[in-house]
XYZ file of C-alpha atoms in Angstrom:
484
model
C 123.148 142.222 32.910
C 119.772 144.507 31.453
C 118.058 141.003 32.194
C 119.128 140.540 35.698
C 117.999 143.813 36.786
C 114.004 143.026 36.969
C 114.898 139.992 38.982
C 116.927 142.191 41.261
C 114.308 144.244 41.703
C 111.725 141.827 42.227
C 113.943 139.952 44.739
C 113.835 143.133 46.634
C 110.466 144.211 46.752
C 109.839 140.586 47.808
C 112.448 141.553 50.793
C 110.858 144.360 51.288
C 107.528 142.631 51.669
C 108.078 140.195 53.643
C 109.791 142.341 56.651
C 106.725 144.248 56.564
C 105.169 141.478 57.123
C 107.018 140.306 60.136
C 106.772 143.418 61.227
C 103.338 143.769 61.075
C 103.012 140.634 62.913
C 104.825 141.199 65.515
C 103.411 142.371 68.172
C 105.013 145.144 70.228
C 103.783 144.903 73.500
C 102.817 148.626 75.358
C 102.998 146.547 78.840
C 103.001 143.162 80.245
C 101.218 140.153 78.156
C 100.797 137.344 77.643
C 99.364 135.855 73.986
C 99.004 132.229 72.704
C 96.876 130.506 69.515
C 96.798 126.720 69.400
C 95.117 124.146 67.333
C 92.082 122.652 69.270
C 92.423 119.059 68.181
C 96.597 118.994 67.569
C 97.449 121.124 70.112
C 99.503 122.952 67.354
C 101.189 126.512 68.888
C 100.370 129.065 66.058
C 101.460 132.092 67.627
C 103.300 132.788 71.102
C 104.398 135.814 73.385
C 105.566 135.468 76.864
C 103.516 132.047 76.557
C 104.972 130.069 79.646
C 105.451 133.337 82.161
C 103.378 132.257 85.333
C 100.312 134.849 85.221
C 97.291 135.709 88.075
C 94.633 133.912 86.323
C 91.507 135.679 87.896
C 87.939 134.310 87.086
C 89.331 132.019 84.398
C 90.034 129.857 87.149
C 85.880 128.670 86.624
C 87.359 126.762 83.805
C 88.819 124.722 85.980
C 85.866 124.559 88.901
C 83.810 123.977 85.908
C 86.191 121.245 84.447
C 86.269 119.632 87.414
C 83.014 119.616 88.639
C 81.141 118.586 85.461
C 83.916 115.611 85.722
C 82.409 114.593 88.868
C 78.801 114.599 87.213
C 80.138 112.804 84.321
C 81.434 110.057 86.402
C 77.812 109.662 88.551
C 79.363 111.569 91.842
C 76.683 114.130 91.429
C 74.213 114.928 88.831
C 73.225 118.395 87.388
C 69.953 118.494 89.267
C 71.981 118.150 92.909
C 70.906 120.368 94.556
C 73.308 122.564 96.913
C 72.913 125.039 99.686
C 74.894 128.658 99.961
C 76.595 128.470 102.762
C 77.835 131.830 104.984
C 81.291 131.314 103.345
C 80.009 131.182 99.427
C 77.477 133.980 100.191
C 80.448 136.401 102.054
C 82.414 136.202 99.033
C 83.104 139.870 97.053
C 81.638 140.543 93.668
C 80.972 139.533 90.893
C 78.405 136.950 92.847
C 74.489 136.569 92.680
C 74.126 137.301 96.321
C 72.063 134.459 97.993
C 71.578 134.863 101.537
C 72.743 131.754 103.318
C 70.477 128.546 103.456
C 69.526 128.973 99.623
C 69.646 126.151 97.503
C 70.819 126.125 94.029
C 71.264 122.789 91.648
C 74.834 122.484 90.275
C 73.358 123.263 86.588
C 71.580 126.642 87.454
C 75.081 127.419 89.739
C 77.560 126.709 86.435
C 75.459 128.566 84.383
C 75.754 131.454 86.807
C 79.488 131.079 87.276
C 80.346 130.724 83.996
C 77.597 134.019 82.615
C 78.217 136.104 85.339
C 81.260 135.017 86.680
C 79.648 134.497 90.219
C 81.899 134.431 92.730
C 79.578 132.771 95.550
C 78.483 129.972 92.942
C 82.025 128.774 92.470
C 82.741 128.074 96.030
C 78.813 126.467 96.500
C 80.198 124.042 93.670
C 83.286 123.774 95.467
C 81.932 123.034 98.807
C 79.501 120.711 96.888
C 81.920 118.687 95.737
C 84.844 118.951 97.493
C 83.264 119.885 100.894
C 85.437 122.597 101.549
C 86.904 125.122 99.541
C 90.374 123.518 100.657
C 89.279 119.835 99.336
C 88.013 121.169 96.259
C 91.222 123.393 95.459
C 93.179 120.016 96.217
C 90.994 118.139 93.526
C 91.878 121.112 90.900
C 95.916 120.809 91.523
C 95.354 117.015 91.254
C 93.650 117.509 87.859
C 96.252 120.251 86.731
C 98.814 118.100 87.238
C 96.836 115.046 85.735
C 96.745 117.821 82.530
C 100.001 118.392 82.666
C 99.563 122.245 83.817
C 103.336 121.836 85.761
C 102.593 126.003 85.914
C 99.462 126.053 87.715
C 98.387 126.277 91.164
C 95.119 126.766 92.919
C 93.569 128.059 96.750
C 90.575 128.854 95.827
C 87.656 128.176 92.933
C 87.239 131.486 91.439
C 90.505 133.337 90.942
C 89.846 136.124 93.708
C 93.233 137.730 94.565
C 95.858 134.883 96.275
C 99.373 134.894 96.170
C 99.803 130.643 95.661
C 96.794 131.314 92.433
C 98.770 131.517 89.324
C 98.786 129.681 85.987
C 100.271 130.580 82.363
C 98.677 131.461 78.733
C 99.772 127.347 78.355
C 98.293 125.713 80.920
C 94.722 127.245 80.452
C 95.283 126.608 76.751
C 95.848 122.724 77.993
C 92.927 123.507 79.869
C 90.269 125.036 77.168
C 91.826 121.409 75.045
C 90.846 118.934 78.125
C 87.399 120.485 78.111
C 86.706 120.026 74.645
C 88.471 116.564 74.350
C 86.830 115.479 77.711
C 83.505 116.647 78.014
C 81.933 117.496 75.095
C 78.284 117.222 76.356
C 78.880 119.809 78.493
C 80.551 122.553 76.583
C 77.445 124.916 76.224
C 78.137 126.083 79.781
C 81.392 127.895 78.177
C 79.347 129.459 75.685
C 75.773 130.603 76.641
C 74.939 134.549 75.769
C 73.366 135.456 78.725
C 71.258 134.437 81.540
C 67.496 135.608 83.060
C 67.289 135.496 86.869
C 63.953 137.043 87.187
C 63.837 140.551 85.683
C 68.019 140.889 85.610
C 69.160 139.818 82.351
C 73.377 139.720 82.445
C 75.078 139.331 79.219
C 78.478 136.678 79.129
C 81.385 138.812 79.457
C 83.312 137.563 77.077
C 82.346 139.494 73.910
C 83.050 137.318 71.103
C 80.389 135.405 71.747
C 77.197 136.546 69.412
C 80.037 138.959 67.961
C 82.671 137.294 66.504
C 81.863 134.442 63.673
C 82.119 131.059 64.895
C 82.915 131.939 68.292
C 82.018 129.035 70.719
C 83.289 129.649 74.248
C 85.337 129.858 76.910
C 85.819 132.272 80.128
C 87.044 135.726 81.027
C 89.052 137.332 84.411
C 90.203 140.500 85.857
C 92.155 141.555 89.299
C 94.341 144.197 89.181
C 97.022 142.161 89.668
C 96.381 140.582 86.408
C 94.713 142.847 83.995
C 92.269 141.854 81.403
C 91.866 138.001 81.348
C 90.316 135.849 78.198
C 90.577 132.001 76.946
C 88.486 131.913 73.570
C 87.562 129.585 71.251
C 86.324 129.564 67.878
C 85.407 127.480 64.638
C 85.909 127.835 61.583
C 85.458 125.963 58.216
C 85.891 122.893 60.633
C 88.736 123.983 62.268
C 88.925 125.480 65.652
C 91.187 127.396 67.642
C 91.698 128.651 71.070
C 93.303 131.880 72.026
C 94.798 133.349 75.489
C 95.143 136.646 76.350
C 96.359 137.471 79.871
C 96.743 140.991 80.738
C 94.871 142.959 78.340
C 94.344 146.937 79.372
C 90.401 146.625 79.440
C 87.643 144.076 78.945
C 87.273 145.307 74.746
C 90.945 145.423 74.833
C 90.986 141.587 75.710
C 88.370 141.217 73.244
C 89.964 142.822 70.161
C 93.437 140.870 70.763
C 91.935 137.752 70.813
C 89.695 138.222 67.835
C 93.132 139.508 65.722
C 95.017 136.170 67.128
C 91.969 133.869 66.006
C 92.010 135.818 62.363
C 95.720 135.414 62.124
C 95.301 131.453 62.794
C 92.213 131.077 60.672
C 94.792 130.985 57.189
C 95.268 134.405 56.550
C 97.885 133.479 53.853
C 100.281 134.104 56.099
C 101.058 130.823 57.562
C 104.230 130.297 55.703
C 105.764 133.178 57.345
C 104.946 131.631 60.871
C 107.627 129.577 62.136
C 107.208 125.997 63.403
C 106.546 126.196 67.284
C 106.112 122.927 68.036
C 102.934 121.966 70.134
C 101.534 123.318 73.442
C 102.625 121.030 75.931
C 106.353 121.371 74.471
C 106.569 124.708 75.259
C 109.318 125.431 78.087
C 108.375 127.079 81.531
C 109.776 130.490 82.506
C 110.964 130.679 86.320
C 109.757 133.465 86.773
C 107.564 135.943 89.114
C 104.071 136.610 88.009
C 104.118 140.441 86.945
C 101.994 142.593 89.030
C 99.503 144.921 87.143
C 98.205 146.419 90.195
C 99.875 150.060 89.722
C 98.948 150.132 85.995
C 95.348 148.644 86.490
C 94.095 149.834 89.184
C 96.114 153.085 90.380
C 94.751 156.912 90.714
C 91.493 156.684 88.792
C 91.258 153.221 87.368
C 90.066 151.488 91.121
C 88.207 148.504 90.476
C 87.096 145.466 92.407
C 88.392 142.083 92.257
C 85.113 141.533 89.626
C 84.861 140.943 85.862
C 82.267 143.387 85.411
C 84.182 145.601 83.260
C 82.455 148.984 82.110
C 84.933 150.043 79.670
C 83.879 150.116 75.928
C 86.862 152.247 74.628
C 87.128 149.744 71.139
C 91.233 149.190 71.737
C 94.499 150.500 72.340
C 96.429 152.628 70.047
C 98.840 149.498 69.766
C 95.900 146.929 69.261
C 94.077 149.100 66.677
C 97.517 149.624 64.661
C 98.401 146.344 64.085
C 94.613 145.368 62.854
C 94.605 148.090 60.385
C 98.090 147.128 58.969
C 97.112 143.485 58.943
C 93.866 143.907 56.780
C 95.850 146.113 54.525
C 98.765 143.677 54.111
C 96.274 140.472 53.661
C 93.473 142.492 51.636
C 94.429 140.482 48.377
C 94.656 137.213 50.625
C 91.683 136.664 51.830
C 87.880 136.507 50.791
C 86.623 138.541 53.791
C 88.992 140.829 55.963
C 87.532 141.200 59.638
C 87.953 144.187 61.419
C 87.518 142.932 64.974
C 87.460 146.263 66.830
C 84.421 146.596 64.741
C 82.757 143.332 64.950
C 83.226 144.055 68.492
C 82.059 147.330 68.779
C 78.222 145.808 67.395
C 75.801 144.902 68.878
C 75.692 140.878 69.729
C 73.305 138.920 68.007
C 70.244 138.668 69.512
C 69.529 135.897 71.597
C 66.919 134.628 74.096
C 68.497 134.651 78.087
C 68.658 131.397 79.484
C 66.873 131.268 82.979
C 68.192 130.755 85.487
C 66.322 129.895 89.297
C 66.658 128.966 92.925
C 65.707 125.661 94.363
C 64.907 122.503 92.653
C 65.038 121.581 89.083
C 61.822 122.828 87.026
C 60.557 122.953 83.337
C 57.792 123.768 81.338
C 54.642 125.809 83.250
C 56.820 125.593 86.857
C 59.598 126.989 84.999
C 57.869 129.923 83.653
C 56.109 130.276 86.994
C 59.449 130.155 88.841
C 60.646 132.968 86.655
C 57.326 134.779 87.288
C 57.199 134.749 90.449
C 61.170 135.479 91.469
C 60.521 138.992 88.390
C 57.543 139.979 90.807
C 59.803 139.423 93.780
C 62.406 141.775 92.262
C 59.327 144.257 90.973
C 58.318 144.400 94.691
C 61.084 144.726 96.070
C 62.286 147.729 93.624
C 58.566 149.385 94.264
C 59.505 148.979 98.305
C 63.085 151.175 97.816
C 60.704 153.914 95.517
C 57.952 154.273 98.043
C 60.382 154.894 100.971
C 62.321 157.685 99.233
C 59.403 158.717 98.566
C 57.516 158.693 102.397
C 60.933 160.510 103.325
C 60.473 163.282 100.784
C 57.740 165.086 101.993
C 59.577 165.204 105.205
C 62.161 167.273 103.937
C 59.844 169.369 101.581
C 57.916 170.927 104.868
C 60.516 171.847 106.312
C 61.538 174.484 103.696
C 57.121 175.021 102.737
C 57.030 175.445 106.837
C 60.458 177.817 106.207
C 58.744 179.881 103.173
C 55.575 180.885 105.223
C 57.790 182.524 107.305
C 60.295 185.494 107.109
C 63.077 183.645 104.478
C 60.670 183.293 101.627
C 62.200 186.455 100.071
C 65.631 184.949 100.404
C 64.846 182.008 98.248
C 63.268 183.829 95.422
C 66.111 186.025 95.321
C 68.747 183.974 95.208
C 66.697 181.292 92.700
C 66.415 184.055 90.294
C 68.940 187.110 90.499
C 70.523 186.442 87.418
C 67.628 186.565 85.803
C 65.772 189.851 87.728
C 62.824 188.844 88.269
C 62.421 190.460 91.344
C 60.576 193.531 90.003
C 58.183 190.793 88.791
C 58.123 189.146 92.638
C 57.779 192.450 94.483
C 54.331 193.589 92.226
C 52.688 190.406 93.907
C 53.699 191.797 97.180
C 52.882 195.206 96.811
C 49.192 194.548 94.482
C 47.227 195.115 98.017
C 48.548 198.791 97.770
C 49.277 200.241 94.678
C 47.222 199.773 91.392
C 48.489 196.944 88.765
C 48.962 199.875 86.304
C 51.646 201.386 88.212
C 53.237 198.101 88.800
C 53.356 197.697 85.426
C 55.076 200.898 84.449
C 57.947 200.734 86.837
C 59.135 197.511 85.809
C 58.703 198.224 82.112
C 60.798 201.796 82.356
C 63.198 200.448 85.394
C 63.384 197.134 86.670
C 66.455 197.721 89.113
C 64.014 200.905 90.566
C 60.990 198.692 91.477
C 63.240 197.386 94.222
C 64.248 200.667 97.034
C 60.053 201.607 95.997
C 59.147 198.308 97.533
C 61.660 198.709 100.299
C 60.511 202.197 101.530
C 56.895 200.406 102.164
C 57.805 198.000 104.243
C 61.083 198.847 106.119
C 61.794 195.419 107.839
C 61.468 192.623 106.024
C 62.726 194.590 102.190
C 65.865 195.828 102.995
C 67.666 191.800 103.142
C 66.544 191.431 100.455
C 69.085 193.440 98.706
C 71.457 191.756 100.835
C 70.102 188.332 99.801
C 70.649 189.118 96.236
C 73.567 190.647 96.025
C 75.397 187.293 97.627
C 74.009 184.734 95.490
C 75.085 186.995 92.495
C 79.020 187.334 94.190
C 78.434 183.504 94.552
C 77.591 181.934 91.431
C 79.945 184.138 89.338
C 83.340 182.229 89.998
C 80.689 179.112 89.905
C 80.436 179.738 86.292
């Protein structure tokens, strides 16, 4: 009996460990989302939440635009150096977009490159209309190719995920997706994955922050709407192995960021894939017929208004929720692994530094035209910059002589007193006005023995003019106390 005890005990701590470990695991959702880590090359499902509920999918829609236009260039349709005009519908679109006027061409690799960086809204529908020739053809060749995938969730009406009631998809389709862009076109994938991009002087950094962050991250694309939240499909590699991760409906752009980067360690063998039940592979995973939950109150409500755009200013590093289940992971797996990651603050750093790939109007250029194309459009934007200064500027002095013009005149008391009657200087003013008169020496002594006395002397010399400015000062002083 003595001798069964220790096991007993060890039986139970071993209990006791391994529900913290589900636990920890777990993840207990503050609001909608959606989470999903797969295998790259087995389509393997590591970890899912809410995987198959049909979702908004926002800008990571360009997956698909990009998917299927590189297809087309792949198969000799088009090439990269096509070149393709904005036309009045690409360049009306809403932000984020580059802002061509209409009539400006583009080739279709300087147009993915800003679609997939900057998440430009106007590019996607020039590819679209480059390819498809109409936003409508081209949305019909993405459903074709969805349901080619096998993406039975997804739907398209436009190229770049701005708000639409028939544009939805699910964490599993775009993780179908992110596979049939790795799988399919391999010679293409740095468009998923380039840092940033130069148009001129404007450098814009990729919005998905893993990249130059997180180790071994190598692509994919980000989204927001309101409706959706916080969009991200990531990918990374790691000791040969490579994952992709989904997050759909994160509470900021970081937020997105952090989740992902936890999901990713999780499936990189943190020594806890014996605790992870089998889950089958992607494409076995059962549809929900269901709605597609609308974030719009939580997202975008009182203070949190925001455009349909994936510009997202927030840097707040996570969630209370997000930043718990990090620290109790790295605890729990200290003794498991080599190198515990933090991602909140891998995140939170700086990315590495990398040089901005340019990007350019018109036809395809290299070497001395390419540097001179840069040139000249940084000049362009110098110019134009140095136009918007000089005419604030010529307006300035318009509204300067009016009060100069004012301050020759009769209110020139008025302004002194009010600029300064907190801090009396008026017995310093009224000297100046009074030194034709009375001796310096006397001006002197009044203010030094009684500041508040200099003011009904100056008033009995000139009756007119002196007595408003009491008046004046006594307001401003009534004023700016309930201002402070």
């Amino acid at each position: 009996m003595h001798l069964l005890r220790p096991l007993l005990r060890a039986s139970s701590l071993n209990l006791i460990l391994l529900a913290t470990a589900l636990a920890v695991i777990t993840p207990r959702a503050v609001h909608a989302e959606a989470l999903l880590v797969v295998e790259a090359d087995t389509g393997k499902v590591l970890q899912a939440d809410n995987a198959t509920m049909p979702w908004y999918p926002a800008s990571v829609t360009k997956i698909m635009t990009a998917y299927v236009t590189l297809k087309a260039v792949k198969e000799g349709r088009l090439s990269l150096d096509t070149l393709l005009t904005v036309s009045p519908v690409a360049a009306s679109q809403s932000p984020s977009k580059m802002g061509f006027p209409p009539g400006t061409q583009v080739t279709v690799d300087n147009a993915l490159k800003m679609m997939m960086v900057k998440s430009a809204n106007d590019m996607a529908v020039v590819l679209a209309e480059g390819v498809g020739g109409s936003v409508d053809g081209f949305s019909a060749m993405m459903n074709q190719t969805a349901l080619r995938l096998g993406m039975t969730q997804t739907s398209y009406v436009n190229p770049n995920g701005l708000p639409a009631d028939g544009q939805i998809t699910s964490a599993r389709d775009l993780a179908m997706l992110a596979r049939a862009v790795i799988r399919d076109l391999p010679e293409y994938e740095y468009f998923m994955q380039i840092p940033s991009i130069r148009y001129g002087r404007r450098v814009t950094q990729n919005f998905n922050k893993l990249i130059g962050r997180y180790p071994g991250a190598d692509g994919f694309k980000t989204g927001f709407i309101c409706a959706s939240g916080y969009n991200l499909v990531a990918s990374a590699t790691r000791n040969g192995k490579r994952l992709i991760a989904v997050v759909l409906g994160a509470s900021s752009g970081q937020a997105r960021a952090v989740r992902a980067a936890q999901l990713l360690e999780r499936g990189f063998g943190n020594g806890l894939s014996w605790l992870t039940p089998a889950l089958g592979t992607v494409d076995k995973l059962v549809p929900v017929d269901a709605t597609p939950p609308n974030l719009r109150d939580e997202m975008c409500n009182g203070k949190r208004k925001r455009p349909a755009t994936d510009e997202d200013p927030d840097i707040v590093a996570s969630n209370g929720n997000t930043s718990t289940g990090e620290t109790a992971v790295n605890f729990f797996t200290a003794g498991l692994q080599n190198h515990p990651v933090k991602p909140a603050d891998l995140l939170a750093a700086a990315a590495e530094p990398s040089e901005p790939v340019p990007v350019y109007t018109g036809p395809t250029k290299t070497g001395p035209a390419l540097i001179a194309a840069v040139a000249a459009e940084a000049e362009k934007q110098a110019s134009a910059k140095r136009g918007k200064k000089s005419k604030i500027a010529a307006k300035k002095p318009d509204g300067a002589a009016a009060p100069k013009a004012e301050a020759n005149a009769k209110p020139a008391a008025k302004p002194a007193a009010v600029r300064h009657a907190n801090a009396k200087p008026d017995a310093a003013a009224k000297p100046a006005a009074s030194a034709e008169k009375k001796p310096a020496a006397s001006a002197e002594r009044k203010p030094a023995v009684q500041p508040a006395a200099a003011k009904p002397a100056a008033v009995g010399d000139k009756p007119a003019p002196k007595p408003a400015k009491p008046n004046a000062a006594a307001k401003p002083k009534g004023e700016n106390k309930p201002a402070g």
